[in-house]
Each structure stands twice: as structure tokens, then as C-alpha cells.
XYZ file of N, CA and C in Angstrom:
669
model
N 32.660 -17.173 -56.474
C 33.284 -17.862 -55.351
C 34.567 -17.137 -54.968
N 34.796 -16.987 -53.672
C 35.971 -16.272 -53.182
C 37.246 -17.028 -53.532
N 38.281 -16.270 -53.912
C 39.585 -16.866 -54.165
C 40.657 -15.841 -53.826
N 41.875 -16.298 -53.669
C 42.956 -15.437 -53.205
C 43.294 -14.345 -54.218
N 43.224 -14.662 -55.516
C 43.529 -13.679 -56.540
C 42.513 -12.529 -56.499
N 41.246 -12.892 -56.399
C 40.207 -11.867 -56.331
C 40.345 -10.989 -55.109
N 40.639 -11.604 -53.965
C 40.785 -10.841 -52.729
C 42.007 -9.924 -52.788
N 43.078 -10.378 -53.461
C 44.251 -9.522 -53.620
C 43.920 -8.302 -54.469
N 43.099 -8.490 -55.496
C 42.697 -7.372 -56.341
C 41.854 -6.374 -55.546
N 40.981 -6.885 -54.686
C 40.187 -6.010 -53.824
C 41.105 -5.165 -52.944
N 42.125 -5.788 -52.369
C 43.083 -5.081 -51.522
C 43.804 -3.979 -52.302
N 44.275 -4.298 -53.497
C 44.988 -3.312 -54.309
C 44.057 -2.166 -54.713
N 42.820 -2.489 -55.067
C 41.860 -1.452 -55.432
C 41.559 -0.541 -54.244
N 41.476 -1.116 -53.057
C 41.200 -0.328 -51.857
C 42.300 0.691 -51.596
N 43.533 0.248 -51.661
C 44.664 1.154 -51.435
C 44.737 2.232 -52.521
N 44.512 1.835 -53.763
C 44.603 2.791 -54.859
C 43.513 3.861 -54.762
N 42.288 3.446 -54.443
C 41.198 4.408 -54.351
C 41.406 5.346 -53.165
N 41.829 4.804 -52.024
C 42.074 5.642 -50.849
C 43.171 6.664 -51.132
N 44.236 6.226 -51.790
C 45.339 7.135 -52.119
C 44.896 8.213 -53.099
N 44.060 7.841 -54.073
C 43.597 8.810 -55.068
C 42.702 9.873 -54.457
N 42.097 9.577 -53.322
C 41.241 10.543 -52.633
C 42.002 11.343 -51.584
N 43.323 11.161 -51.547
C 44.164 12.006 -50.706
C 44.395 11.515 -49.292
N 44.026 10.285 -49.000
C 44.249 9.764 -47.651
C 45.683 9.256 -47.524
N 46.353 9.641 -46.439
C 47.707 9.168 -46.200
C 47.699 7.754 -45.657
N 48.398 6.852 -46.335
C 48.359 5.445 -45.957
C 49.672 4.962 -45.353
N 50.583 5.905 -45.056
C 51.887 5.496 -44.554
C 51.770 4.725 -43.237
N 50.899 5.212 -42.356
C 50.737 4.562 -41.051
C 49.469 3.715 -40.985
N 48.789 3.566 -42.121
C 47.523 2.838 -42.132
C 47.755 1.332 -42.154
N 46.823 0.624 -41.554
C 46.862 -0.838 -41.512
C 45.634 -1.368 -42.237
N 45.873 -2.183 -43.260
C 44.772 -2.701 -44.079
C 44.494 -4.162 -43.748
N 43.241 -4.479 -43.460
C 42.852 -5.854 -43.153
C 41.477 -6.131 -43.748
N 41.186 -7.392 -43.986
C 39.832 -7.774 -44.365
C 38.910 -7.552 -43.178
N 37.710 -7.068 -43.451
C 36.765 -6.821 -42.364
C 35.352 -6.684 -42.939
N 34.437 -6.218 -42.115
C 33.057 -6.036 -42.561
C 32.377 -4.974 -41.710
N 31.317 -4.429 -42.239
C 30.402 -3.562 -41.494
C 29.042 -4.244 -41.499
N 28.438 -4.329 -40.334
C 27.104 -4.935 -40.233
C 26.179 -3.976 -39.499
N 25.027 -3.731 -40.101
C 24.032 -2.845 -39.509
C 22.655 -3.455 -39.705
N 21.843 -3.414 -38.661
C 20.528 -4.051 -38.706
C 19.426 -3.043 -38.420
N 18.251 -3.302 -38.954
C 17.070 -2.477 -38.700
C 15.854 -3.376 -38.582
N 15.119 -3.240 -37.493
C 13.932 -4.063 -37.268
C 12.853 -3.730 -38.296
N 12.207 -4.758 -38.825
C 11.126 -4.563 -39.795
C 9.849 -4.158 -39.055
N 9.164 -3.153 -39.575
C 7.874 -2.744 -39.018
C 6.871 -2.599 -40.164
N 5.609 -2.483 -39.808
C 4.554 -2.294 -40.815
C 4.200 -0.829 -40.985
N 4.969 0.065 -40.362
C 4.614 1.490 -40.354
C 5.546 2.368 -41.175
N 6.584 1.794 -41.781
C 7.508 2.612 -42.562
C 7.977 1.861 -43.811
N 8.310 2.636 -44.833
C 8.871 2.072 -46.058
C 10.319 2.502 -46.242
N 10.875 3.183 -45.230
C 12.273 3.617 -45.297
C 13.011 3.156 -44.045
N 14.150 2.488 -44.265
C 14.954 1.980 -43.160
C 16.340 2.616 -43.212
N 16.751 3.173 -42.076
C 18.063 3.799 -41.974
C 19.034 2.839 -41.308
N 20.245 2.744 -41.876
C 21.264 1.847 -41.353
C 22.487 2.664 -40.945
N 22.742 2.806 -39.636
C 23.963 3.499 -39.221
C 25.184 2.691 -39.649
N 26.186 3.359 -40.233
C 27.386 2.678 -40.691
C 28.614 3.052 -39.862
N 28.544 4.192 -39.168
C 29.675 4.627 -38.346
C 29.240 4.718 -36.890
N 30.198 4.556 -36.003
C 29.913 4.479 -34.563
C 29.174 5.712 -34.076
N 29.561 6.878 -34.567
C 28.980 8.127 -34.070
C 27.528 8.320 -34.484
N 27.052 7.579 -35.493
C 25.672 7.749 -35.957
C 24.697 6.787 -35.296
N 25.194 5.876 -34.474
C 24.324 4.912 -33.805
C 23.706 5.539 -32.564
N 22.424 5.313 -32.389
C 21.707 5.799 -31.213
C 21.229 4.611 -30.385
N 20.681 4.900 -29.234
C 20.156 3.817 -28.392
C 19.020 3.083 -29.095
N 18.304 3.796 -29.964
C 17.180 3.180 -30.674
C 17.646 2.249 -31.779
N 18.824 2.527 -32.369
C 19.311 1.714 -33.479
C 20.383 0.722 -33.047
N 20.760 0.732 -31.783
C 21.814 -0.166 -31.314
C 21.305 -1.606 -31.240
N 22.073 -2.502 -31.855
C 21.758 -3.921 -31.842
C 23.049 -4.690 -31.606
N 22.944 -5.824 -30.930
C 24.135 -6.537 -30.475
C 25.005 -7.017 -31.629
N 24.419 -7.277 -32.798
C 25.190 -7.781 -33.936
C 25.770 -6.676 -34.816
N 25.450 -5.429 -34.521
C 25.999 -4.330 -35.311
C 27.519 -4.275 -35.157
N 28.200 -4.005 -36.251
C 29.642 -3.772 -36.235
C 29.892 -2.584 -37.160
N 30.196 -1.429 -36.560
C 30.234 -0.186 -37.298
C 31.650 0.357 -37.406
N 31.802 1.371 -38.254
C 33.107 1.932 -38.577
C 33.508 2.983 -37.549
N 34.745 2.892 -37.060
C 35.275 3.876 -36.112
C 35.633 5.175 -36.824
N 35.661 6.272 -36.075
C 35.901 7.588 -36.639
C 37.248 7.691 -37.352
N 38.262 7.010 -36.838
C 39.613 7.156 -37.375
C 39.902 6.241 -38.558
N 38.923 5.448 -38.987
C 39.166 4.429 -40.005
C 38.411 4.706 -41.304
N 38.914 4.078 -42.371
C 38.228 4.033 -43.656
C 37.788 2.601 -43.921
N 36.794 2.447 -44.785
C 36.370 1.108 -45.182
C 36.076 1.111 -46.670
N 36.700 0.175 -47.374
C 36.481 0.004 -48.807
C 35.462 -1.111 -49.008
N 34.330 -0.777 -49.617
C 33.251 -1.742 -49.823
C 33.473 -2.497 -51.127
N 33.635 -3.813 -51.031
C 33.806 -4.627 -52.237
C 32.589 -5.510 -52.526
N 31.794 -5.808 -51.492
C 30.588 -6.618 -51.680
C 29.480 -6.109 -50.769
N 28.253 -6.206 -51.259
C 27.079 -5.810 -50.486
C 26.196 -7.027 -50.286
N 25.830 -7.279 -49.036
C 24.890 -8.348 -48.711
C 23.675 -7.769 -47.996
N 22.497 -8.216 -48.363
C 21.260 -7.784 -47.706
C 20.475 -9.038 -47.348
N 20.161 -9.165 -46.064
C 19.553 -10.392 -45.552
C 18.370 -10.073 -44.642
N 17.628 -11.107 -44.315
C 16.647 -11.063 -43.236
C 17.188 -11.898 -42.080
N 16.833 -11.509 -40.863
C 17.221 -12.296 -39.702
C 16.044 -12.424 -38.753
N 16.058 -13.475 -37.941
C 15.001 -13.690 -36.952
C 15.482 -13.308 -35.548
N 16.553 -12.515 -35.461
C 17.133 -12.160 -34.170
C 16.501 -10.896 -33.608
N 16.384 -10.832 -32.292
C 15.993 -9.601 -31.624
C 17.216 -8.695 -31.527
N 17.019 -7.494 -31.015
C 18.120 -6.530 -30.902
C 19.206 -7.012 -29.960
N 18.868 -7.899 -29.031
C 19.835 -8.355 -28.029
C 20.264 -9.807 -28.218
N 19.817 -10.436 -29.308
C 20.135 -11.847 -29.531
C 21.344 -12.007 -30.439
N 22.274 -12.847 -30.005
C 23.440 -13.141 -30.825
C 23.323 -14.446 -31.582
N 22.150 -15.061 -31.583
C 21.976 -16.379 -32.198
C 21.084 -16.343 -33.434
N 20.760 -15.164 -33.904
C 19.895 -15.066 -35.077
C 20.564 -15.599 -36.330
N 19.765 -16.123 -37.238
C 20.267 -16.672 -38.495
C 20.115 -15.646 -39.612
N 20.975 -15.760 -40.630
C 20.865 -14.928 -41.813
C 20.101 -15.694 -42.887
N 19.131 -15.032 -43.505
C 18.346 -15.641 -44.573
C 18.469 -14.777 -45.827
N 18.776 -15.421 -46.939
C 18.905 -14.702 -48.208
C 17.575 -14.645 -48.959
N 16.517 -15.111 -48.330
C 15.165 -15.033 -48.878
C 14.205 -15.147 -47.698
N 12.936 -14.794 -47.842
C 11.997 -14.877 -46.721
C 11.518 -16.313 -46.482
N 12.230 -17.027 -45.653
C 11.899 -18.408 -45.306
C 10.476 -18.468 -44.743
N 9.618 -19.272 -45.358
C 8.203 -19.315 -44.967
C 8.008 -19.827 -43.548
N 8.811 -20.807 -43.125
C 8.672 -21.355 -41.785
C 8.971 -20.304 -40.731
N 9.928 -19.439 -41.013
C 10.353 -18.425 -40.041
C 9.517 -17.155 -40.138
N 9.281 -16.684 -41.374
C 8.690 -15.359 -41.551
C 7.220 -15.381 -41.944
N 6.643 -16.550 -42.102
C 5.211 -16.642 -42.355
C 4.823 -16.166 -43.738
N 4.123 -15.050 -43.815
C 3.612 -14.526 -45.083
C 4.771 -13.984 -45.914
N 5.398 -14.858 -46.687
C 6.601 -14.455 -47.429
C 6.295 -13.435 -48.511
N 5.066 -13.421 -49.031
C 4.715 -12.455 -50.066
C 4.823 -11.022 -49.584
N 4.632 -10.817 -48.291
C 4.715 -9.458 -47.742
C 6.116 -8.885 -47.869
N 7.129 -9.761 -47.966
C 8.515 -9.298 -48.029
C 8.970 -8.999 -49.460
N 8.083 -9.230 -50.436
C 8.445 -8.864 -51.803
C 8.724 -7.372 -51.919
N 8.098 -6.591 -51.052
C 8.338 -5.145 -51.081
C 9.795 -4.815 -50.760
N 10.436 -5.635 -49.915
C 11.861 -5.427 -49.629
C 12.690 -5.632 -50.882
N 12.423 -6.710 -51.600
C 13.227 -7.039 -52.768
C 12.884 -6.189 -53.992
N 11.835 -5.375 -53.869
C 11.549 -4.364 -54.882
C 12.087 -2.997 -54.465
N 12.802 -2.970 -53.336
C 13.343 -1.723 -52.817
C 14.735 -1.417 -53.345
N 15.308 -0.309 -52.862
C 16.618 0.147 -53.330
C 17.438 0.675 -52.160
N 18.728 0.365 -52.201
C 19.694 0.855 -51.219
C 20.368 2.107 -51.766
N 20.561 3.107 -50.904
C 21.279 4.313 -51.308
C 22.240 4.718 -50.195
N 23.381 5.299 -50.598
C 24.375 5.788 -49.647
C 24.784 7.200 -50.046
N 24.723 8.118 -49.081
C 25.133 9.502 -49.288
C 26.252 9.824 -48.316
N 27.351 10.397 -48.823
C 28.490 10.768 -47.989
C 28.715 12.264 -48.131
N 28.613 12.987 -47.001
C 28.780 14.449 -47.000
C 27.936 15.104 -48.091
N 26.676 14.687 -48.139
C 25.674 15.233 -49.064
C 25.916 14.870 -50.532
N 26.861 13.985 -50.797
C 27.071 13.493 -52.153
C 26.567 12.061 -52.260
N 25.688 11.820 -53.195
C 25.085 10.495 -53.335
C 26.041 9.590 -54.124
N 26.800 8.784 -53.385
C 27.798 7.919 -54.027
C 27.191 6.614 -54.525
N 26.049 6.238 -53.967
C 25.315 5.059 -54.440
C 23.834 5.440 -54.525
N 23.395 5.915 -55.677
C 22.028 6.428 -55.781
C 20.949 5.359 -55.620
N 21.149 4.190 -56.248
C 20.068 3.207 -56.259
C 20.605 1.807 -56.559
N 20.726 1.021 -55.513
C 21.166 -0.372 -55.621
C 19.927 -1.250 -55.454
N 19.540 -1.966 -56.501
C 18.319 -2.775 -56.405
C 18.539 -3.990 -55.498
N 17.729 -4.082 -54.467
C 17.865 -5.142 -53.466
C 17.614 -6.517 -54.071
N 16.914 -6.571 -55.204
C 16.596 -7.858 -55.829
C 17.845 -8.655 -56.185
N 18.980 -7.977 -56.415
C 20.198 -8.706 -56.764
C 20.764 -9.483 -55.579
N 20.271 -9.197 -54.365
C 20.719 -9.920 -53.174
C 19.781 -11.059 -52.786
N 18.705 -11.223 -53.547
C 17.771 -12.323 -53.278
C 18.337 -13.625 -53.824
N 18.462 -14.614 -52.958
C 18.964 -15.931 -53.377
C 18.146 -16.998 -52.667
N 17.445 -17.810 -53.445
C 16.601 -18.877 -52.897
C 17.263 -20.210 -53.209
N 17.705 -20.911 -52.179
C 18.429 -22.166 -52.357
C 17.536 -23.317 -52.779
N 18.153 -24.326 -53.368
C 17.401 -25.522 -53.751
C 16.990 -26.332 -52.531
N 17.768 -26.251 -51.455
C 17.442 -26.943 -50.209
C 16.923 -25.918 -49.217
N 15.673 -26.104 -48.771
C 15.043 -25.148 -47.874
C 14.485 -25.849 -46.645
N 14.330 -25.073 -45.596
C 13.785 -25.607 -44.351
C 12.363 -26.131 -44.545
N 12.116 -27.325 -43.979
C 10.762 -27.892 -43.956
C 10.159 -28.020 -45.349
N 10.918 -28.605 -46.270
C 10.380 -28.833 -47.614
C 10.301 -30.316 -47.947
N 10.252 -31.172 -46.926
C 10.012 -32.593 -47.149
C 8.501 -32.799 -47.196
N 7.959 -32.869 -48.390
C 6.505 -32.909 -48.541
C 5.925 -34.308 -48.319
N 6.789 -35.272 -48.003
C 6.301 -36.617 -47.758
C 5.820 -36.819 -46.328
N 6.164 -35.862 -45.452
C 5.729 -35.953 -44.061
C 5.142 -34.617 -43.643
N 4.313 -34.650 -42.611
C 3.662 -33.413 -42.150
C 4.675 -32.449 -41.568
N 5.613 -32.982 -40.794
C 6.655 -32.149 -40.198
C 7.976 -32.889 -40.299
N 9.098 -32.192 -40.344
C 10.395 -32.859 -40.403
C 10.615 -33.688 -39.145
N 11.313 -34.797 -39.284
C 11.579 -35.651 -38.127
C 12.855 -35.239 -37.410
N 13.749 -34.510 -38.089
C 14.993 -34.080 -37.452
C 14.720 -32.934 -36.499
N 15.560 -32.756 -35.477
C 15.413 -31.595 -34.590
C 15.452 -30.304 -35.389
N 14.763 -29.273 -34.888
C 14.621 -28.028 -35.641
C 15.958 -27.406 -35.993
N 16.958 -27.530 -35.090
C 18.242 -26.890 -35.363
C 18.978 -27.525 -36.531
N 18.566 -28.719 -36.980
C 19.208 -29.375 -38.105
C 18.417 -29.221 -39.406
N 17.231 -28.663 -39.311
C 16.411 -28.466 -40.496
C 16.659 -27.041 -40.972
N 17.658 -26.848 -41.814
C 18.100 -25.517 -42.185
C 18.164 -25.364 -43.701
N 18.337 -24.109 -44.126
C 18.418 -23.804 -45.543
C 19.818 -24.058 -46.087
N 19.885 -24.266 -47.385
C 21.158 -24.239 -48.099
C 21.727 -22.833 -47.979
N 22.997 -22.719 -47.584
C 23.580 -21.387 -47.372
C 25.095 -21.493 -47.369
N 25.739 -20.660 -48.187
C 27.196 -20.572 -48.229
C 27.579 -19.190 -47.731
N 28.142 -19.109 -46.514
C 28.426 -17.825 -45.891
C 29.426 -16.970 -46.635
N 30.214 -17.567 -47.539
C 31.193 -16.795 -48.290
C 30.624 -16.197 -49.565
N 29.380 -16.566 -49.905
C 28.869 -16.164 -51.217
C 27.382 -15.823 -51.226
N 26.568 -16.620 -50.562
C 25.118 -16.484 -50.627
C 24.661 -15.097 -50.186
N 23.861 -14.453 -51.012
C 23.265 -13.171 -50.651
C 24.144 -11.960 -50.904
N 25.381 -12.168 -51.360
C 26.295 -11.053 -51.624
C 26.350 -10.758 -53.120
N 26.664 -9.480 -53.422
C 26.849 -9.080 -54.814
C 28.018 -8.113 -54.869
N 28.918 -8.261 -55.859
C 30.093 -7.383 -55.924
C 29.704 -5.916 -56.104
N 30.427 -5.038 -55.439
C 30.224 -3.595 -55.566
C 31.400 -3.030 -56.353
N 31.170 -2.753 -57.615
C 32.239 -2.262 -58.488
C 31.683 -1.149 -59.369
N 32.245 0.051 -59.352
C 33.441 0.433 -58.609
C 33.201 0.448 -57.100
N 34.275 0.196 -56.367
C 34.163 0.161 -54.914
C 33.909 1.543 -54.330
N 33.503 1.553 -53.078
C 33.174 2.790 -52.368
C 34.053 2.893 -51.131
N 34.586 4.091 -50.880
C 35.334 4.348 -49.653
C 34.409 5.036 -48.651
N 34.252 4.432 -47.475
C 33.493 5.041 -46.389
C 34.473 5.623 -45.381
N 34.290 6.881 -45.046
C 35.149 7.590 -44.100
C 34.439 7.662 -42.754
N 35.053 7.093 -41.724
C 34.419 7.080 -40.412
C 34.193 8.446 -39.809
N 34.877 9.464 -40.344
C 34.724 10.831 -39.839
C 33.740 11.647 -40.680
N 33.135 11.030 -41.689
C 32.223 11.738 -42.590
C 30.780 11.621 -42.107
N 29.918 12.385 -42.745
C 28.476 12.295 -42.513
C 27.907 11.307 -43.523
N 27.568 10.107 -43.077
C 27.102 9.046 -43.973
C 25.637 8.728 -43.675
N 24.833 8.763 -44.711
C 23.420 8.392 -44.592
C 23.188 7.185 -45.499
N 22.707 6.104 -44.923
C 22.480 4.871 -45.672
C 21.041 4.419 -45.441
N 20.286 4.296 -46.525
C 18.880 3.922 -46.431
C 18.538 2.798 -47.393
N 17.544 2.010 -47.020
C 16.850 1.146 -47.972
C 15.418 1.649 -48.057
N 15.023 2.031 -49.277
C 13.683 2.561 -49.504
C 12.833 1.518 -50.204
N 11.708 1.169 -49.599
C 10.772 0.194 -50.145
C 9.650 0.922 -50.876
N 9.031 0.306 -51.866
C 7.895 0.948 -52.532
C 6.666 1.041 -51.637
N 6.606 0.211 -50.611
C 5.512 0.239 -49.645
C 5.984 -0.479 -48.389
N 5.323 -0.225 -47.288
C 5.679 -0.893 -46.041
C 5.349 -2.381 -46.118
N 6.074 -3.195 -45.365
C 5.764 -4.618 -45.260
C 4.389 -4.748 -44.608
N 3.493 -5.478 -45.244
C 2.081 -5.477 -44.835
C 1.846 -6.188 -43.512
N 2.440 -7.380 -43.336
C 2.185 -8.166 -42.132
C 3.480 -8.763 -41.613
N 3.534 -8.955 -40.307
C 4.695 -9.555 -39.667
C 4.264 -10.748 -38.838
N 5.210 -11.672 -38.629
C 4.972 -12.780 -37.716
C 5.667 -12.472 -36.399
N 5.668 -13.431 -35.491
C 6.275 -13.225 -34.179
C 7.764 -13.549 -34.165
N 8.404 -13.549 -35.335
C 9.799 -13.972 -35.412
C 10.791 -12.821 -35.239
N 10.303 -11.631 -34.873
C 11.168 -10.461 -34.674
C 12.046 -10.190 -35.889
N 11.458 -10.064 -37.084
C 12.290 -9.923 -38.283
C 13.060 -8.612 -38.299
N 14.240 -8.660 -38.891
C 15.050 -7.464 -39.096
C 15.770 -7.600 -40.426
N 16.086 -6.459 -41.028
C 16.888 -6.422 -42.245
C 18.339 -6.244 -41.841
N 19.222 -7.017 -42.453
C 20.648 -6.944 -42.160
C 21.385 -6.448 -43.397
N 22.118 -5.345 -43.237
C 23.011 -4.854 -44.289
C 24.426 -5.261 -43.902
N 25.064 -6.050 -44.755
C 26.396 -6.573 -44.462
C 27.334 -6.166 -45.599
N 28.274 -5.280 -45.288
C 29.250 -4.795 -46.264
C 30.579 -5.484 -46.010
N 31.137 -6.106 -47.033
C 32.431 -6.769 -46.908
C 33.479 -6.001 -47.700
N 34.723 -6.042 -47.189
C 35.776 -5.337 -47.895
C 37.028 -5.181 -47.066
N 37.707 -4.046 -47.256
C 38.988 -3.785 -46.612
C 38.849 -2.650 -45.602
N 39.236 -2.916 -44.367
C 39.288 -1.897 -43.316
C 40.672 -1.257 -43.344
N 40.701 0.067 -43.469
C 41.958 0.816 -43.482
C 42.013 1.615 -42.186
N 42.778 1.130 -41.225
C 42.790 1.686 -39.882
C 43.705 2.905 -39.779
N 43.262 3.873 -38.980
C 44.052 5.073 -38.654
C 44.446 5.855 -39.910
N 43.490 6.062 -40.802
C 43.785 6.760 -42.059
C 43.091 8.104 -42.166
N 42.166 8.443 -41.230
C 41.487 9.732 -41.296
C 42.220 10.732 -40.429
N 41.702 11.975 -40.426
C 42.314 13.037 -39.625
C 41.968 12.915 -38.152
N 41.027 12.045 -37.810
C 40.606 11.842 -36.418
C 41.522 10.825 -35.774
N 42.020 11.105 -34.599
C 42.885 10.172 -33.875
C 42.353 9.925 -32.470
């Protein structure tokens, strides 16, 4: 659970790691922030690329909920979240799911391949995160959508029939030691699945990579 002491330690670790890597922090501004990158799920690939910096985003990977790192900034990753969403590339109303909700995604077994996959991050050809098992981001709540087995369908409106979810904690896992992302670097971020997702429903599923941590503004050589 998030607390002020823990967040202060994240801040101190971010500054210390950035300084140890030679970044000048005299004019830098440090704030809590996040990076969000999405990739639409398809049945034709087992590898998903997630742009993390503004310069690596293309028209094909651009999505309205993406929030990427600017060239002049650094980002210290303290937590990694991996979710599913039912949003299209242009929808700002999609929900985050920490597990494959059966009502939304249909054949939930097909998504087991995601949770058997691994996240990797390479910066300037150096693999700083070789293999992060996605299974650690799987969280299935005790309260789930449409699980009242006493009736055929829920009586409440659909917008009120939702999963148990804590936005400050659910689906996230601490990243320690932390990672510094340089907005001016060549960053390649992938999630590799053991096999492609077999079947999809009409819910426009996408994988969401959500990195939480400290944004260090105006700390690179790019201005």
C-alpha cells in the first residue's frame, strides 16, 4: 500500500541513481508521474512493442491514452503495471483490468499466454531488464463483474457492475533496483508471449504497460 515514507524513498533513490549515472540535476525538476503505453492485442503475433519515448511513437502505435517520455526528460521506474483494457485507440473511457474479465474478454483462457509472457527493456543496446514475468502483475479480485450466480443477469446498470480494483495498488509490482529511462536514448520495450492469443472478442482488447515513478524534467543533453 502506498505511503508517504515509501514515496519519499522512491524520490531519494531516483535522484541518487540519476546522479550516479552522471546526469546534472541542478536545474532538474522532480515530480511524481507515469508512462503509459498501449498495444492492441491480435491473434497474429506473440511479440508486442511498447513505445516509451515520444520520438519512438508512430501513427500505427499512437493511442489516445499513451503518455510517453519527452526527449529532454528522465524517468525513474519504481513500479510496473501490466493490464488489459477494452478501449479502442481513440477511446478515453476504457477500463483497466488486472485479469481477463470473462464478461468483457470472453475466452479468458486465451489470455493465459499473456501472463506466461515476459517484459524486457533495452536501452542503447544494453538489456537493463532482461525478463520480467508478467504473471506477477496478475491480480484477480474477490469481487468480480457479473458473479451473482443467484440471477441470470445483474439487476444493476452495467456501469455499476464492476470489479474490485484499487488504482493505487492493483496490478502493480515494485521495480527494485529502479531503472532510469532517458528520453534521448534508444529504448526498446517488448512483451514476448510464448504463443499468440488464440481468440479475441469484439471488445477491442489492448495490453497496457503502466510505469510509475519519478519524472526528472530537463535533465538530458536535449533542450
